[in-house]
Short mmCIF file of C-alpha atoms (C1' of nucleotides) in Angstrom, two decimals:
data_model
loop_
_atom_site.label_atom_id
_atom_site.label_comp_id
_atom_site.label_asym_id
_atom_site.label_seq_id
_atom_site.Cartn_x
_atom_site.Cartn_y
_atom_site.Cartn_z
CA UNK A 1059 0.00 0.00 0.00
CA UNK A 1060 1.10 3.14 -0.95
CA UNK A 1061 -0.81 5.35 1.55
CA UNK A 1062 2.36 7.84 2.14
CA UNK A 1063 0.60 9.03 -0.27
CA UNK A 1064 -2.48 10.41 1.51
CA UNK A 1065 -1.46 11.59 4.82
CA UNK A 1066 -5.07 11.66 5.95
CA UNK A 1067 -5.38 8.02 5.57
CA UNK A 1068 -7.91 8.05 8.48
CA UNK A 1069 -10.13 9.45 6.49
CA UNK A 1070 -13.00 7.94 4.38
CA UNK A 1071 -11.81 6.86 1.20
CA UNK A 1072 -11.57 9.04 -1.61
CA UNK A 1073 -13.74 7.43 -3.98
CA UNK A 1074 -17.00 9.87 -4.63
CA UNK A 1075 -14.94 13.24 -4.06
CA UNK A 1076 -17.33 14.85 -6.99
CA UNK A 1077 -16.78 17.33 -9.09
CA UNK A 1078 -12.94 17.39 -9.09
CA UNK A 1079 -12.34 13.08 -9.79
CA UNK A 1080 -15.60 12.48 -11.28
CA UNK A 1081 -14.28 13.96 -15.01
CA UNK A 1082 -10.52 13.49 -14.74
CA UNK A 1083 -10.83 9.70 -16.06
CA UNK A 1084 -10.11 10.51 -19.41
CA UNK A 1085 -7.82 8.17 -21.78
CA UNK A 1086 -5.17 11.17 -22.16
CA UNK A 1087 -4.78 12.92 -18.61
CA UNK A 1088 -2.14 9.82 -17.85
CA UNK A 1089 -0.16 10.88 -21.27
CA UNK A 1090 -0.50 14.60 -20.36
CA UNK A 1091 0.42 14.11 -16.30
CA UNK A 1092 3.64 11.35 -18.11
CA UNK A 1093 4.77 14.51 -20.01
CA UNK A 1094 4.59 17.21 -17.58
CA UNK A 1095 6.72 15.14 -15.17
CA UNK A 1096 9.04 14.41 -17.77
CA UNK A 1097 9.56 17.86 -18.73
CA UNK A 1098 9.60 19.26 -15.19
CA UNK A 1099 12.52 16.53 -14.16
CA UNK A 1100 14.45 18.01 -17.41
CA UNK A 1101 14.01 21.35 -16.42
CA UNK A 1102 14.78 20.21 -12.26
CA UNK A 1103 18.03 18.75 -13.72
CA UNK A 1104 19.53 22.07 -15.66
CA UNK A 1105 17.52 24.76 -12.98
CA UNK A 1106 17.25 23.71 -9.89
CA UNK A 1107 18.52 26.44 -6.80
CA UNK A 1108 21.45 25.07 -5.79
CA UNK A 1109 20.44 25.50 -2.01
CA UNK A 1110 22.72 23.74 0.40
CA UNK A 1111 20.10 20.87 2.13
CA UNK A 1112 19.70 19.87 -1.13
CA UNK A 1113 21.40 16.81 -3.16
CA UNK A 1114 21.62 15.23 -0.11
CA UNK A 1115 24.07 17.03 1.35
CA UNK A 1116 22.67 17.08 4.27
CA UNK A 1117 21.03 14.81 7.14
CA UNK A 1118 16.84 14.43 7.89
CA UNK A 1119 17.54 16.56 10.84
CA UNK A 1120 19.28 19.57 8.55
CA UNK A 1121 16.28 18.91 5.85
CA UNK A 1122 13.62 19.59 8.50
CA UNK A 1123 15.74 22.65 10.00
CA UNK A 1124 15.87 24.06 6.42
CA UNK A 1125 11.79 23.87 5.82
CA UNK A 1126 11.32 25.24 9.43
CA UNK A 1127 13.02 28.16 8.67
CA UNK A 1128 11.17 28.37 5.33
CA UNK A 1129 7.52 27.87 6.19
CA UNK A 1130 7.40 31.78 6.28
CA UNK A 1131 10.40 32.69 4.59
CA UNK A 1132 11.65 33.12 1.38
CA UNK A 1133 14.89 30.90 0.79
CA UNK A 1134 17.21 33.14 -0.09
CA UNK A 1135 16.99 34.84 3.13
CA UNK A 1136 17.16 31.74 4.80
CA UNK A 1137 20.32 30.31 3.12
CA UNK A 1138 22.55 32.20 5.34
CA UNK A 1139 20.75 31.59 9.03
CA UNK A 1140 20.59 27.64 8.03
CA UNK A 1141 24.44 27.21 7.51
CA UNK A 1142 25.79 29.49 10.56
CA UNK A 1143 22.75 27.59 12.51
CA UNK A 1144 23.65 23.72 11.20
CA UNK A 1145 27.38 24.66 12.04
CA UNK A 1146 26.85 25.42 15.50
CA UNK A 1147 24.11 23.32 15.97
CA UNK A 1148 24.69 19.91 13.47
CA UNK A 1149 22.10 17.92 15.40
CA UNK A 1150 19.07 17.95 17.61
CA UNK A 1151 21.00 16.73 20.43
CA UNK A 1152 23.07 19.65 20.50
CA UNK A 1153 19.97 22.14 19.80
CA UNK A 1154 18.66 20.62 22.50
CA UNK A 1155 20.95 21.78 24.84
CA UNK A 1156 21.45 24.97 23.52
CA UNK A 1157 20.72 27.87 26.08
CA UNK A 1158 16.82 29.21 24.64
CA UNK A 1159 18.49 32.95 24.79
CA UNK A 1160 20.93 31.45 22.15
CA UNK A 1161 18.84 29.77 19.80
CA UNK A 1162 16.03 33.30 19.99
CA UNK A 1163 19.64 35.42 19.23
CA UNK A 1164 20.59 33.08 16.31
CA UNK A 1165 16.86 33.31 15.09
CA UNK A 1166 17.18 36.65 14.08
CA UNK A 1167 15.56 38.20 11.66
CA UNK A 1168 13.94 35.39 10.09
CA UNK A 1169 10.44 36.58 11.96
CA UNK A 1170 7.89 34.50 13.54
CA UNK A 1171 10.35 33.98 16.71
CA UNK A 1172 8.23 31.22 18.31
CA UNK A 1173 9.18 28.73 15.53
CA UNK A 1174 13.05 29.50 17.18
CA UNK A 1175 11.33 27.85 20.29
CA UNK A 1176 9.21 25.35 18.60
CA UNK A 1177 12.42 23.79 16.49
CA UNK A 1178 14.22 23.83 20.02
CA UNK A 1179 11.11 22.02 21.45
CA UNK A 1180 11.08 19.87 18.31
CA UNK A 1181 15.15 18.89 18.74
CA UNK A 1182 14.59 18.19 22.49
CA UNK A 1183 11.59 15.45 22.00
CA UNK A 1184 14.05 14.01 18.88
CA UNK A 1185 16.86 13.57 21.12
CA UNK A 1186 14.88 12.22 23.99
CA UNK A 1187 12.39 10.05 22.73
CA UNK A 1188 14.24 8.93 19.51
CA UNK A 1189 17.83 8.88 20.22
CA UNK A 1190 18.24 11.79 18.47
CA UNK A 1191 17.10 9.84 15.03
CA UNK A 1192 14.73 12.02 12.93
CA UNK A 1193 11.27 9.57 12.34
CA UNK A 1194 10.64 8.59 9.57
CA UNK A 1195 6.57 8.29 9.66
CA UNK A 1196 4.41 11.01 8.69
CA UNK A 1197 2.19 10.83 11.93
CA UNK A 1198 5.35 10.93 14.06
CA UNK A 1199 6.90 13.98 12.43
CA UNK A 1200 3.28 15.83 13.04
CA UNK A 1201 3.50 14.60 16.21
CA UNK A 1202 6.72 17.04 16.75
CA UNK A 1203 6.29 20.57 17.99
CA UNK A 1204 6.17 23.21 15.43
CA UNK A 1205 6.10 19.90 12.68
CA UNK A 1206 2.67 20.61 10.82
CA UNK A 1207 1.36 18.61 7.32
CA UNK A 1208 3.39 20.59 5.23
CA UNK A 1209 6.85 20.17 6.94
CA UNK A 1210 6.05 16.50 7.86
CA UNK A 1211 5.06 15.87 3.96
CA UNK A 1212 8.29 17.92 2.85
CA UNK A 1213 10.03 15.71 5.03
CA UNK A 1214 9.14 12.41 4.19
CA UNK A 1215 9.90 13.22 0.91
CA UNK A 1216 12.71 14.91 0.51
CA UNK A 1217 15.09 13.61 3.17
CA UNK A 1218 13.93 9.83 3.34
CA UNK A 1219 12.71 9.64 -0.54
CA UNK A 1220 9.22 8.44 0.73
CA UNK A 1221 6.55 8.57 -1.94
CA UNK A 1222 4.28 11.43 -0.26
CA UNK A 1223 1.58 14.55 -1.90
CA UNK A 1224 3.69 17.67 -0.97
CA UNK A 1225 1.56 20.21 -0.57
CA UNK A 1226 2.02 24.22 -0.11
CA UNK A 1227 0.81 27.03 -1.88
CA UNK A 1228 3.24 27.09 -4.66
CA UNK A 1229 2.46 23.55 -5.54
CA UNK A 1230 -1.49 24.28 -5.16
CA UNK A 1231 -1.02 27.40 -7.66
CA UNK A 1232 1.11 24.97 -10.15
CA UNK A 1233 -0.88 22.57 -9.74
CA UNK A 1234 -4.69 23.81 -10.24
CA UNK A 1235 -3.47 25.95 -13.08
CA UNK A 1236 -2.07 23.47 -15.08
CA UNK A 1237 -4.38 20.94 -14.44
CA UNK A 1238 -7.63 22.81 -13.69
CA UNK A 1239 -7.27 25.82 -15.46
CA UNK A 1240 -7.78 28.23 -12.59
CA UNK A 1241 -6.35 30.03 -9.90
CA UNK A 1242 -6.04 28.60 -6.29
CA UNK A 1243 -8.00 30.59 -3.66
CA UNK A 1244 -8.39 30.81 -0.11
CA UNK A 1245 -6.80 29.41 2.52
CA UNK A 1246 -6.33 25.88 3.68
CA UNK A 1247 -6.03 23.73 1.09
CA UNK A 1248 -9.31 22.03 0.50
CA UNK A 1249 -10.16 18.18 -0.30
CA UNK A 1250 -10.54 18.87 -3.77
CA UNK A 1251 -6.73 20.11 -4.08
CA UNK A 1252 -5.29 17.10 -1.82
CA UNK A 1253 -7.05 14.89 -3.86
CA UNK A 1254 -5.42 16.15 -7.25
CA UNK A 1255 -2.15 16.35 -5.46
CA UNK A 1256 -2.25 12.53 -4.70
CA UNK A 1257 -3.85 11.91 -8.43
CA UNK A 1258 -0.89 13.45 -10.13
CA UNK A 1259 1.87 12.05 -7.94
CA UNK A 1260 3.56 10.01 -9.88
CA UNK A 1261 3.65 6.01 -9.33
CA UNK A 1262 7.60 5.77 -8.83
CA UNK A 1263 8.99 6.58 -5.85
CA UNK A 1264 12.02 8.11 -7.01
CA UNK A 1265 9.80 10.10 -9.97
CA UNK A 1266 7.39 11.24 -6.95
CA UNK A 1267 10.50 12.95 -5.08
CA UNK A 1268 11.20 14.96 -8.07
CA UNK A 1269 7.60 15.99 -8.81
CA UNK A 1270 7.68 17.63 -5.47
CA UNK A 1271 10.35 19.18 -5.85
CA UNK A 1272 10.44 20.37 -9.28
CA UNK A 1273 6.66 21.65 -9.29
CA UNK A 1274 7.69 23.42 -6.04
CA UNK A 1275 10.36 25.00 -7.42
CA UNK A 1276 8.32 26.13 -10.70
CA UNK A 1277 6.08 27.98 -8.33
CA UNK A 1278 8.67 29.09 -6.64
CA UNK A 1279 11.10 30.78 -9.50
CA UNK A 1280 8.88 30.95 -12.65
CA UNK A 1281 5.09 30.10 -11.92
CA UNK A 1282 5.16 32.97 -9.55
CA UNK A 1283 1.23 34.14 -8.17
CA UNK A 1284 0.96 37.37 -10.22
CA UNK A 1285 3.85 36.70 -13.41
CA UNK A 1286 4.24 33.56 -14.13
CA UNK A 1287 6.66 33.96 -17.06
CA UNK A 1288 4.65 31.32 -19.08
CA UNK A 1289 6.97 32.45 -22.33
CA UNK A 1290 9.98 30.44 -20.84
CA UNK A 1291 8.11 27.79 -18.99
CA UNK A 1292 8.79 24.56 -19.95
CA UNK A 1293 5.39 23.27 -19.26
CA UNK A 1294 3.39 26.19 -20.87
CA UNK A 1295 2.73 23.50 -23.82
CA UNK A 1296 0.46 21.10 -21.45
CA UNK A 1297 -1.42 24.58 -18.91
CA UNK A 1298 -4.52 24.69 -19.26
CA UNK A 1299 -4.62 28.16 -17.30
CA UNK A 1300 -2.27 29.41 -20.22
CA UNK A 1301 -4.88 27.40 -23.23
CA UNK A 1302 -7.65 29.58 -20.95
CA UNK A 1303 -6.00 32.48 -21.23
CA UNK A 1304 -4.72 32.89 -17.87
CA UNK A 1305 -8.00 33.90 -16.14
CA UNK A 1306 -8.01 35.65 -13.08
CA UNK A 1307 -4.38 35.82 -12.93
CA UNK A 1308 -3.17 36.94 -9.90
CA UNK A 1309 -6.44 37.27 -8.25
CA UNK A 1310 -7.21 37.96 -4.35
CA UNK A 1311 -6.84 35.72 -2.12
CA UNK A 1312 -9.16 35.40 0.23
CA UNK A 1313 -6.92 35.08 3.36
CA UNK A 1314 -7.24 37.46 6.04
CA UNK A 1315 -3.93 39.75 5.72
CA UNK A 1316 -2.81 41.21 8.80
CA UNK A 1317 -1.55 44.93 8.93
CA UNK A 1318 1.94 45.62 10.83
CA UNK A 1319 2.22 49.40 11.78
CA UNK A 1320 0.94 49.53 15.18
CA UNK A 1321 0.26 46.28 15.65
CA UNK A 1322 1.18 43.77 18.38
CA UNK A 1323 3.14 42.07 15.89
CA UNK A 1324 5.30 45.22 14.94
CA UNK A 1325 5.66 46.01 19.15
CA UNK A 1326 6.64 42.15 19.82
CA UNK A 1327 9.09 42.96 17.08
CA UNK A 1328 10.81 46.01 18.89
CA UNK A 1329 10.86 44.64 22.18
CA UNK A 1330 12.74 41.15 21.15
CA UNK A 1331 15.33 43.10 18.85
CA UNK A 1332 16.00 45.38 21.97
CA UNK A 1333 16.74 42.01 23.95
CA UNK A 1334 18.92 40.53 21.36
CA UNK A 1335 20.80 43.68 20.99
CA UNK A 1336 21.73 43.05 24.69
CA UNK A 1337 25.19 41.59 25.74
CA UNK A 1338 24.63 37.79 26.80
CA UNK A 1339 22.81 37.42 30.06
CA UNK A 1340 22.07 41.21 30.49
CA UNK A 1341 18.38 42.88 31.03
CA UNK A 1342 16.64 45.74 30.03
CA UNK A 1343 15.58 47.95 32.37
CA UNK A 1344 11.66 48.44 32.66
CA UNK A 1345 12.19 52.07 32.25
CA UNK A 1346 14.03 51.35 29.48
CA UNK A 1347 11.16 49.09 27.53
CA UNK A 1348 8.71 51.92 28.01
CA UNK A 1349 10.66 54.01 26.23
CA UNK A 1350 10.18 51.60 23.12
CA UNK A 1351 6.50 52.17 22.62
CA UNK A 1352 4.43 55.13 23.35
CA UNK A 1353 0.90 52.97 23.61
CA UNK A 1354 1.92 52.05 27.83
CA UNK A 1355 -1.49 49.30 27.59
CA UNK A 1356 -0.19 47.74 24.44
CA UNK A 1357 3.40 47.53 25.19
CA UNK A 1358 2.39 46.21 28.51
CA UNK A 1359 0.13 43.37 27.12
CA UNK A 1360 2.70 42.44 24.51
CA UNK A 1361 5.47 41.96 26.87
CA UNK A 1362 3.16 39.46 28.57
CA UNK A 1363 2.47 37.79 25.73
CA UNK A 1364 6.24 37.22 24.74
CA UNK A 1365 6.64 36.29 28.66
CA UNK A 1366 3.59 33.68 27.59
CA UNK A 1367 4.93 32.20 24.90
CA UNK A 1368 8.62 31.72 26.71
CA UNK A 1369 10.26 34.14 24.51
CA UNK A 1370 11.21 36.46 27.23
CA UNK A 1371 11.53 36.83 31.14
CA UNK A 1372 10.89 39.02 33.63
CA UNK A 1373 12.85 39.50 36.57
CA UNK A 1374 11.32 40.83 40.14
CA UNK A 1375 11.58 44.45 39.13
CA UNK A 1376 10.20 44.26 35.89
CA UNK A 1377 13.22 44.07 34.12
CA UNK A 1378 13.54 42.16 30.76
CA UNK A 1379 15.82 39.31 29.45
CA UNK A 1380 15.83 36.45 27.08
CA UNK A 1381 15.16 33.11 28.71
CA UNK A 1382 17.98 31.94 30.60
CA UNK A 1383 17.09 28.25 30.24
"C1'" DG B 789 4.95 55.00 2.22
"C1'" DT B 790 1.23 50.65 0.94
"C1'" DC B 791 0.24 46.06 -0.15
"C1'" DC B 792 1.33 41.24 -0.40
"C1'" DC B 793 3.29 36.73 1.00
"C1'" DG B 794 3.22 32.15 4.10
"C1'" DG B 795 2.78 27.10 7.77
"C1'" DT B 796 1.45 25.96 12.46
"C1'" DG B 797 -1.21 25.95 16.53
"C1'" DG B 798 -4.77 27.39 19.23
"C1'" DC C 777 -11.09 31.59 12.07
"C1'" DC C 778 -6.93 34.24 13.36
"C1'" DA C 779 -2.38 35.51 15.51
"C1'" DC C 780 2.14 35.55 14.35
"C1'" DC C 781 7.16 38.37 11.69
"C1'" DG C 782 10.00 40.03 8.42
"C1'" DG C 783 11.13 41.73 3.73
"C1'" DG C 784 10.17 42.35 -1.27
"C1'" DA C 785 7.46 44.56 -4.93
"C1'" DC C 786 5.55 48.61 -6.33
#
DNA sequence: GTCCCGGTGG
DNA sequence: CCACCGGGAC
């Protein structure tokens, strides 16, 4: 059984899915899906990024630090955090024992500072509860802190070759334009999309590793969300989004988008940069903080929040620090 | 300056 | 649903 394939296995089977399954049965959608793949590996051989976790220069463990760190970052920025952060840090065992104020420093600016603690979290249950030995099951990798479908998927697939849907936004735009003709919308990907995913995996295991990668990488470098540049692409010749005309190109999502001046986000932002600015082991005075925000309420509620989430500490006087731990 | 982008967890 | 961070495009 190849139900890698489906990571929602539990699930009913996905016989009567409707509108989506019920027409794709037709005599040439194998030959078309046969020559997309074929064409994608080609262009995968000659283009791919040459990113360092890749070509398996690297172990599971480095694989799942680099799609961490990418989940809301674009790689290039990420390039440089993942090697200084592998070279101090080559395993989970020694992430594990890294001080927290440490591995929050190291973050940086790669935003979203509670995946820093998450990956830690992550590293410490690898080390204890699986001799520091990366799973290699898609329900145990979920099972990891900050380890959702998408990482677990990217995983399974790219560091242990596992036959496995991938499945992020780049490879629901690919795929629903080429195949369906249309833009993807909204926001979690719906049972319609995971069901072509898993229809146009292909059979062999090996093939299905490059699939995710390639049509990943076409999303990400050339079938971009608002210009693709379908002129060069070397699959233009079976998208039916390009036969349609490209409709709605580039239209809305319908996600929620979140604003940043003023925000929580943006005063979160200031306070940890002030802490990492610090010498090792030092604190900011509370007089100090207020002088960061004007807003006394909000600065006050997001300093508890970052105390919440373990990303800072407060000492008897109010002062801040990064965790000690 | 404004707008847009994204995976996980709660 | 919605909070969460930065930076790139314009």
């Amino acid at each position: 059984m190849n139900d890698t394939a489906q990571p929602h296995s539990d699930q009913r089977p996905r016989r009567s899915r409707g509108t989506l399954l019920a027409r794709t049965p037709v005599p040439e959608d194998a030959a078309v899906h046969d020559d997309v793949a074929l064409r994608l590996a080609a262009w995968w051989e000659s283009n791919a990024r040459d990113l360092p976790w890749r070509f398996g220069r690297t172990t599971p463990w480095g694989v799942l630090v680099s799609e961490v760190m990418s989940q809301q970052t674009q790689m290039s920025r990420v390039v440089p955090y993942w090697t200084d952060w592998m070279a101090r840090w080559p395993d989970a065992r020694a992430l594990a024992d890294a001080p927290k104020a440490d591995v929050i420093t190291a973050w940086g600016r790669l935003g979203y500072p509670r995946r820093a603690l998450r990956l830690q979290e992550c590293a410490q249950v690898v080390a204890r509860d699986y001799a520091d030995e990366l799973p290699r099951t898609y329900d145990q990798l979920t099972g990891l802190p900050g380890i959702g479908d998408y990482t677990a998927s990217a995983v399974m697939s790219f560091a242990f070759g596992e036959r496995i849907a991938v499945i992020d936004t780049n490879i629901r735009r690919v795929l629903s334009r080429v195949f369906l003709g249309a833009e993807s919308l909204g926001g979690a990907a719906s049972p319609a999309e995971r069901a072509l995913a898993a229809h146009v995996l292909p059979e062999a295991v090996r093939d299905s590793v490059t699939w995710n990668q390639s049509v990943m990488e076409l999303g990400a470098v050339m079938c971009t969300a608002k210009s693709p540049m379908c002129e060069v692409c070397p699959i233009a010749h079976d998208c039916r989004f390009l036969k349609l005309g490209r409709p709605g190109l580039g239209e809305r999502r319908t996600r929620p988008r979140q604003r940043f001046q003023g925000t929580d986000r943006q005063v979160r932002g200031l306070v940890l940069a002030a802490l990492r600015g610090l010498p090792a082991g030092a604190t900011l005075a509370r007089s100090d903080a207020e002088a960061l925000w004007k807003d006394k309420a909000q600065l006050a509620a997001c300093i508890a929040s970052l105390d919440d989430d373990g990303l800072i500490e407060m000492t008897e006087d109010g002062a801040l620090r990064l965790p000690q731990g």
